[in-house]
mmCIF file of C-alpha atoms in Angstrom:
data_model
loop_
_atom_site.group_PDB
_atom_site.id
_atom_site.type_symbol
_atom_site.label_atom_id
_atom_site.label_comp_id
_atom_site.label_asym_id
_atom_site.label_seq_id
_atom_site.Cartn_x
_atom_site.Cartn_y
_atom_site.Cartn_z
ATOM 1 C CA UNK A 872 -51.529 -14.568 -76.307
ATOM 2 C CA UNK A 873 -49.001 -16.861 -75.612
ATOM 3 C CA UNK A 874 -49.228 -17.211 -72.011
ATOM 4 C CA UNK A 875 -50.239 -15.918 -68.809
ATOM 5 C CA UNK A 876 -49.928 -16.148 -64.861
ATOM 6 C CA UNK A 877 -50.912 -14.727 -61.664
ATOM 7 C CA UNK A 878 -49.570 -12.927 -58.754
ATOM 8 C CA UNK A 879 -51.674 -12.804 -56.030
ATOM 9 C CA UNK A 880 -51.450 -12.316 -51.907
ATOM 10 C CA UNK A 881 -53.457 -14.825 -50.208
ATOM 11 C CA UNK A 882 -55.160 -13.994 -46.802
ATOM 12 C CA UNK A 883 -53.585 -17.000 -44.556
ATOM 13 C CA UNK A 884 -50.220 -17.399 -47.034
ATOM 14 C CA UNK A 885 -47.484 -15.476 -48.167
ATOM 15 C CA UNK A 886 -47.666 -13.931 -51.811
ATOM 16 C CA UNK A 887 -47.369 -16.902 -54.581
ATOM 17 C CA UNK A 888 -46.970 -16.902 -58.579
ATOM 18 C CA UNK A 889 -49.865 -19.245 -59.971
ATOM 19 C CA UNK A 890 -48.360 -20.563 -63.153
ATOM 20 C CA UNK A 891 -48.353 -23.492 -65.249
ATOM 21 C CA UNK A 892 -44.564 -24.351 -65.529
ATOM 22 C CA UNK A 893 -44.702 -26.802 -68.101
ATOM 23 C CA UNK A 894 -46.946 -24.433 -70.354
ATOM 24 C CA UNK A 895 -44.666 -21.730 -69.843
ATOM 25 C CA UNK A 896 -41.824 -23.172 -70.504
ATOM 26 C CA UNK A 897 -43.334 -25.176 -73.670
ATOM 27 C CA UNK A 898 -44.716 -21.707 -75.493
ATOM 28 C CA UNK A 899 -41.836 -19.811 -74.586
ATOM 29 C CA UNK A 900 -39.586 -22.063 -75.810
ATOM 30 C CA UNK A 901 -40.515 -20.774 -79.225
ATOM 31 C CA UNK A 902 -39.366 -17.493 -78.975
ATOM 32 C CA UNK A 903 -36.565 -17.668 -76.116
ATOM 33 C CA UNK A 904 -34.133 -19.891 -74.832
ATOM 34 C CA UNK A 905 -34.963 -21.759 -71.937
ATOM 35 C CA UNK A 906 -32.236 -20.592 -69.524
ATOM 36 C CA UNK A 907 -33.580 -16.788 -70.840
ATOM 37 C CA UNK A 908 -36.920 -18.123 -69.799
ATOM 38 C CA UNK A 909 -35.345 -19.552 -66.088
ATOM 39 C CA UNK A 910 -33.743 -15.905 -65.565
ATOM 40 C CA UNK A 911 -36.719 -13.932 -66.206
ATOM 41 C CA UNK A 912 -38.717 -16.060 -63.809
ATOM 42 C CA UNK A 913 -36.200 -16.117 -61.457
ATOM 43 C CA UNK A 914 -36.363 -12.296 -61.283
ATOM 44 C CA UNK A 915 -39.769 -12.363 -60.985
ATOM 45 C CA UNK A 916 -40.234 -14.961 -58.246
ATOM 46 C CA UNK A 917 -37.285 -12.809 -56.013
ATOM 47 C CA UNK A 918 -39.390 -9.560 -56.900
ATOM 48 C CA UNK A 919 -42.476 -11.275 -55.339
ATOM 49 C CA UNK A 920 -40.233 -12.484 -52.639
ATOM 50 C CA UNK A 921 -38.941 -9.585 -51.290
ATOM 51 C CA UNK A 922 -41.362 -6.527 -52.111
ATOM 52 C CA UNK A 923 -44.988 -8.114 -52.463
ATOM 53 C CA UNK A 924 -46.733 -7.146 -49.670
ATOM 54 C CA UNK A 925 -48.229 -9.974 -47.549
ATOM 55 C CA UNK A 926 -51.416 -9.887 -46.043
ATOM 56 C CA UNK A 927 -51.376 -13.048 -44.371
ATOM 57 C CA UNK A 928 -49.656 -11.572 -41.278
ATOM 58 C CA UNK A 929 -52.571 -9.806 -40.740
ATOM 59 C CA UNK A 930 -54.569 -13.063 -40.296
ATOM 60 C CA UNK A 931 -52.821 -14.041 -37.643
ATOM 61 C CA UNK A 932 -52.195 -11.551 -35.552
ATOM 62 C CA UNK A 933 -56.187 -11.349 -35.570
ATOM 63 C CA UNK A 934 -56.260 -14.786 -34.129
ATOM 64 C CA UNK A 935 -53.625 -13.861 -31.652
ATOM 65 C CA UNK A 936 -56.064 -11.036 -30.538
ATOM 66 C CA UNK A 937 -58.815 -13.527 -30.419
ATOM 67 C CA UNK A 938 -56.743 -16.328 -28.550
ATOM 68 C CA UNK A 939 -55.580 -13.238 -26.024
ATOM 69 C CA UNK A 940 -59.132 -12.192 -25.438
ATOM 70 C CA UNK A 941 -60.756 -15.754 -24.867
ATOM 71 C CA UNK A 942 -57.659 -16.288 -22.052
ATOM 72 C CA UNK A 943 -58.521 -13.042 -20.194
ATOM 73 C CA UNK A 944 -61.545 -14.334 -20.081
ATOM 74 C CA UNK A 945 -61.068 -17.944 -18.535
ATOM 75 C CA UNK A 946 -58.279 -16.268 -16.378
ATOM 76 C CA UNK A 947 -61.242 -13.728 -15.160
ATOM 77 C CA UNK A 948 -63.736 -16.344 -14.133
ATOM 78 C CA UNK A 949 -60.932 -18.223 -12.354
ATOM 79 C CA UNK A 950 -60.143 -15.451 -10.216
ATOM 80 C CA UNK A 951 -63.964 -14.542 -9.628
ATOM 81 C CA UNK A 952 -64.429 -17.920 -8.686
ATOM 82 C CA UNK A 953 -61.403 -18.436 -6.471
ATOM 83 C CA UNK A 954 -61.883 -14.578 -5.004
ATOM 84 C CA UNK A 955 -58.092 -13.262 -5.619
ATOM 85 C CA UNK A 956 -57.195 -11.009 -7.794
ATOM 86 C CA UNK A 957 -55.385 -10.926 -10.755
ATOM 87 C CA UNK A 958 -53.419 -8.674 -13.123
ATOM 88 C CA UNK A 959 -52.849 -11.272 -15.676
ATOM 89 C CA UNK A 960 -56.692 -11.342 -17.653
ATOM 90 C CA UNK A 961 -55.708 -6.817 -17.707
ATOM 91 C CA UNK A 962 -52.473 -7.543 -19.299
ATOM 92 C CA UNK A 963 -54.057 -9.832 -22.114
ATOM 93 C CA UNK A 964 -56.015 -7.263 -22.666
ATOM 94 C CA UNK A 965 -53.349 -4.880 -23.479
ATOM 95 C CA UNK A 966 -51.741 -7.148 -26.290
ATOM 96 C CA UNK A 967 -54.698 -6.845 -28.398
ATOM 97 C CA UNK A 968 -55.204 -3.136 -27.793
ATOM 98 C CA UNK A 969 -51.352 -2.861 -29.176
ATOM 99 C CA UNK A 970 -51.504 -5.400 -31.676
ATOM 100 C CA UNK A 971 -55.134 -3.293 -33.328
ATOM 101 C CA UNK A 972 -53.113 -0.170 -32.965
ATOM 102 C CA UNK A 973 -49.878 -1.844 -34.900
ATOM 103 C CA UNK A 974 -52.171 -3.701 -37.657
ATOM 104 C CA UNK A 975 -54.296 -0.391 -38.329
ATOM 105 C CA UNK A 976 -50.857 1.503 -39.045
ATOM 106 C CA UNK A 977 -49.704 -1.306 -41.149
ATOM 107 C CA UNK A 978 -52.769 -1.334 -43.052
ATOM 108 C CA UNK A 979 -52.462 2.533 -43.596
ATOM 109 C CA UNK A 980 -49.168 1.555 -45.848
ATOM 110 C CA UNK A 981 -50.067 -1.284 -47.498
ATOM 111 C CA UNK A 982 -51.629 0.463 -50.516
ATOM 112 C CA UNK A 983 -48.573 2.673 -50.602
ATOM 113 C CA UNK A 984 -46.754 -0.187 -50.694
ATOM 114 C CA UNK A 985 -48.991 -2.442 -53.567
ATOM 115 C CA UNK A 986 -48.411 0.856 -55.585
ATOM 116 C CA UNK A 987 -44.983 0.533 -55.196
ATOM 117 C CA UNK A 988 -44.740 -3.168 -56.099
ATOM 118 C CA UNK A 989 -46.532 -2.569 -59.311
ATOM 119 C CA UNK A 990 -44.265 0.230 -60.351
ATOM 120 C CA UNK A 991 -40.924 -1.801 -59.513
ATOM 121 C CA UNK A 992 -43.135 -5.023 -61.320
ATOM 122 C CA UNK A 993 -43.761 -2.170 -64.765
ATOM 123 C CA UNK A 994 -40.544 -1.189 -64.676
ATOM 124 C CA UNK A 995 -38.928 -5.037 -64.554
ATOM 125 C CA UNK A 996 -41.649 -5.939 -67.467
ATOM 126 C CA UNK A 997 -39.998 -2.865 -69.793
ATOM 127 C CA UNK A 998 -36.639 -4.055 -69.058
ATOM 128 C CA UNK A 999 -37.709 -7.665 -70.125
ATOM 129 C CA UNK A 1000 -39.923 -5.580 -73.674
ATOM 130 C CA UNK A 1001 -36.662 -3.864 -74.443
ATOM 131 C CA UNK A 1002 -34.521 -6.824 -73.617
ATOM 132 C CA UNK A 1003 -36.724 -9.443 -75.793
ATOM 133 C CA UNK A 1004 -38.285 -6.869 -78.441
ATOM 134 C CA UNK A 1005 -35.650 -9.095 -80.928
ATOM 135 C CA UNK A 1006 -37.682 -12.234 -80.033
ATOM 136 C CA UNK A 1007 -41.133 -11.059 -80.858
ATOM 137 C CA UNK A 1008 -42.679 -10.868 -77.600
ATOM 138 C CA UNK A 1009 -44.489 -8.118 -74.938
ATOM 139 C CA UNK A 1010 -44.806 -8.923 -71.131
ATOM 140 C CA UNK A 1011 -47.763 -6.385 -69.988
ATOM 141 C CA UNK A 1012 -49.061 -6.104 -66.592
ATOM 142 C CA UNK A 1013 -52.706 -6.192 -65.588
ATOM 143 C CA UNK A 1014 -54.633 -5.773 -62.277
ATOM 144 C CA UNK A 1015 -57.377 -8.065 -61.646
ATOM 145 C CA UNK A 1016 -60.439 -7.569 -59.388
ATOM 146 C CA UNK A 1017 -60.932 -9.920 -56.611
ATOM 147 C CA UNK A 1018 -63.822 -11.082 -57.547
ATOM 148 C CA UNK A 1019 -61.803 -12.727 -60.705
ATOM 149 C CA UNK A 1020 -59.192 -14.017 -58.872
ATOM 150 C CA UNK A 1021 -57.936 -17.595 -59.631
ATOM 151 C CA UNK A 1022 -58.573 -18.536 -55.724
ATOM 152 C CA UNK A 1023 -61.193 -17.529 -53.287
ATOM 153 C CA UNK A 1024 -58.531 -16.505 -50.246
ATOM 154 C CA UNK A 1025 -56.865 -13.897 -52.507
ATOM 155 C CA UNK A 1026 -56.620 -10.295 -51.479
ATOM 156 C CA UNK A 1027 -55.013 -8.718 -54.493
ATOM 157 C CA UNK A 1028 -54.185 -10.171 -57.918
ATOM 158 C CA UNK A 1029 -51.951 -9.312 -60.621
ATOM 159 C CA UNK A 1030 -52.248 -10.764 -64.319
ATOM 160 C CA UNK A 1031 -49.104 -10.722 -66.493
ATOM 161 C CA UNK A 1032 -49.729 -11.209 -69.954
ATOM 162 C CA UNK A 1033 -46.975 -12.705 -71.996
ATOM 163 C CA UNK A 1034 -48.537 -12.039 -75.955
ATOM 164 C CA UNK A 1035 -46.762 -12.292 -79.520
ATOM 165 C CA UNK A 1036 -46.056 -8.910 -81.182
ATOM 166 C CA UNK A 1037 -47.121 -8.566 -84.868
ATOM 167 C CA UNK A 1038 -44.690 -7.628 -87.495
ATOM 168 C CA UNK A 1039 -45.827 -5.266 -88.763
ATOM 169 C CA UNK A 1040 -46.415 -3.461 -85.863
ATOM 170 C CA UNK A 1041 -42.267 -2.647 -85.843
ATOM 171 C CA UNK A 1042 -40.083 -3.013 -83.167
ATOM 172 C CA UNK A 1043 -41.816 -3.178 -79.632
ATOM 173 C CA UNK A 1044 -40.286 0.565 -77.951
ATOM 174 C CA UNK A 1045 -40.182 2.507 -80.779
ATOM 175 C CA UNK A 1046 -41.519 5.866 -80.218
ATOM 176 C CA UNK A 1047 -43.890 7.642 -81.969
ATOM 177 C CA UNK A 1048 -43.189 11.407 -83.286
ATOM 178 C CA UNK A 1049 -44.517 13.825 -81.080
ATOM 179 C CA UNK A 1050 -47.343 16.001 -82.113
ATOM 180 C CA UNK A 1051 -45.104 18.670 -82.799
ATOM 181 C CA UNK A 1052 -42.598 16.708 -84.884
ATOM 182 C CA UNK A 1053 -45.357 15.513 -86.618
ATOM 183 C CA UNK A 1054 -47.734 19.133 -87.247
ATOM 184 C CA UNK A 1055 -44.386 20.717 -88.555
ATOM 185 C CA UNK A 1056 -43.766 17.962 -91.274
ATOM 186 C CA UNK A 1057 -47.717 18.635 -92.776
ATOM 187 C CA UNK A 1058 -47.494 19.737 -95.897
ATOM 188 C CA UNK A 1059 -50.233 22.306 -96.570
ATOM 189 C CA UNK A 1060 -51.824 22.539 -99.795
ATOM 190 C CA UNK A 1061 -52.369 25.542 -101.172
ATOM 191 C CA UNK A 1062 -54.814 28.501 -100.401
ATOM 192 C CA UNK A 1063 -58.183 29.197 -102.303
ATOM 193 C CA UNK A 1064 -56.954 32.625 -103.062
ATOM 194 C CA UNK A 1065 -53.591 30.528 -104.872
ATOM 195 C CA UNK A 1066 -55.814 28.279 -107.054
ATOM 196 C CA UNK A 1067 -57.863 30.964 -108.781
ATOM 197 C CA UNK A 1068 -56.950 31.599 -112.305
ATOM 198 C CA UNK A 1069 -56.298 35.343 -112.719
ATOM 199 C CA UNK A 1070 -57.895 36.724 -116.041
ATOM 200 C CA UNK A 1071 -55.206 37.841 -118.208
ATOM 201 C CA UNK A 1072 -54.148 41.889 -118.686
ATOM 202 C CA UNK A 1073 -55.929 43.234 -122.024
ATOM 203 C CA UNK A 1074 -53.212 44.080 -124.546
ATOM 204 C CA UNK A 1075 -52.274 47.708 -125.071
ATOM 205 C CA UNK A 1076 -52.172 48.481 -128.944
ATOM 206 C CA UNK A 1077 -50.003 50.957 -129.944
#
């Protein structure tokens, strides 16, 4: 393996690449050029950017709820002890109710939408194989569980592997003959019935 780094949504933070810069950049620089290096960073960093989905929002708007709840409350006793009445501790209590209802529909997509990051991350890492199978190298994409993560606050983690192909193995995308392709090419050898010897015909004398 040459190198690899992690993708991972945090629980109070937006999504974040962990990576060792210099590393990357110093085992890389073997195989690719460094501003082909930049570029396919680059495309990964906006791809995190824009379509890893965040779970930090969800940690807030949790203490929002809280923070709403604990000032119905005060505003509650206030008017209890005062004796008026007051519509403001009711209407707190209606931004949590709205806030549960919009986080539990949000939460109802986010899988959908992890799935969909991975598949748009796949598809990048096969454009980068096909792009770079001339340089000797394979970007693969692994999920890890949270319990492995590199930080405790992590909700989700990617691993992308960045690994050395052998030369033998050929060049990385080349397909394999199907089964079909393949059966039809067998050559079989011959029947039992073929490699008997046949006793020769007695000889008619005349």
């Amino acid at each position: 393996m040459i190198v690899h780094f992690y993708i991972v949504s945090l629980r109070w933070r937006p999504p974040k690449i962990l990576i060792d810069e210099e590393l990357l950049s110093r085992n890389l620089s073997v195989f690719l050029p460094n501003t082909i290096v930049e570029a396919r960073m680059d495309q990964i960093h906006r791809l995190v950017r824009n379509h890893c989905p965040s779970h930090h929002i969800d940690f807030y708007i949790f203490l929002l709820a809280v923070v709403c709840i604990i000032c119905s409350a005060i505003f509650t006793f206030i008017a209890r002890s005062l004796n008026i009445s007051m519509w403001c501790p009711l209407i707190l209590l209606l931004v949590p109710t709205g806030l549960s209802f919009w986080t539990s529909k949000r939460r109802s997509t986010l899988i959908i939408k992890i799935k969909e990051f991975e598949s748009r991350l796949k598809k990048t890492l096969y454009e980068f194989n096909t792009n770079d199978s001339n340089h000797r190298i394979s970007w693969s994409l692994e999920r890890v569980p949270i319990e492995h993560a590199p930080c405790r606050s992590a909700r989700f983690c990617l691993m992308i592997h960045i690994t050395e192909l052998d030369p033998e193995l050929g060049i990385y995308g080349e397909e394999l003959p199907s089964y079909q392709v393949a059966t039809n090419n067998i050559v079989l050898p011959p029947s039992y019935e073929a490699t008997l010897i046949r006793a020769p015909e007695p000889a008619v004398l005349l």
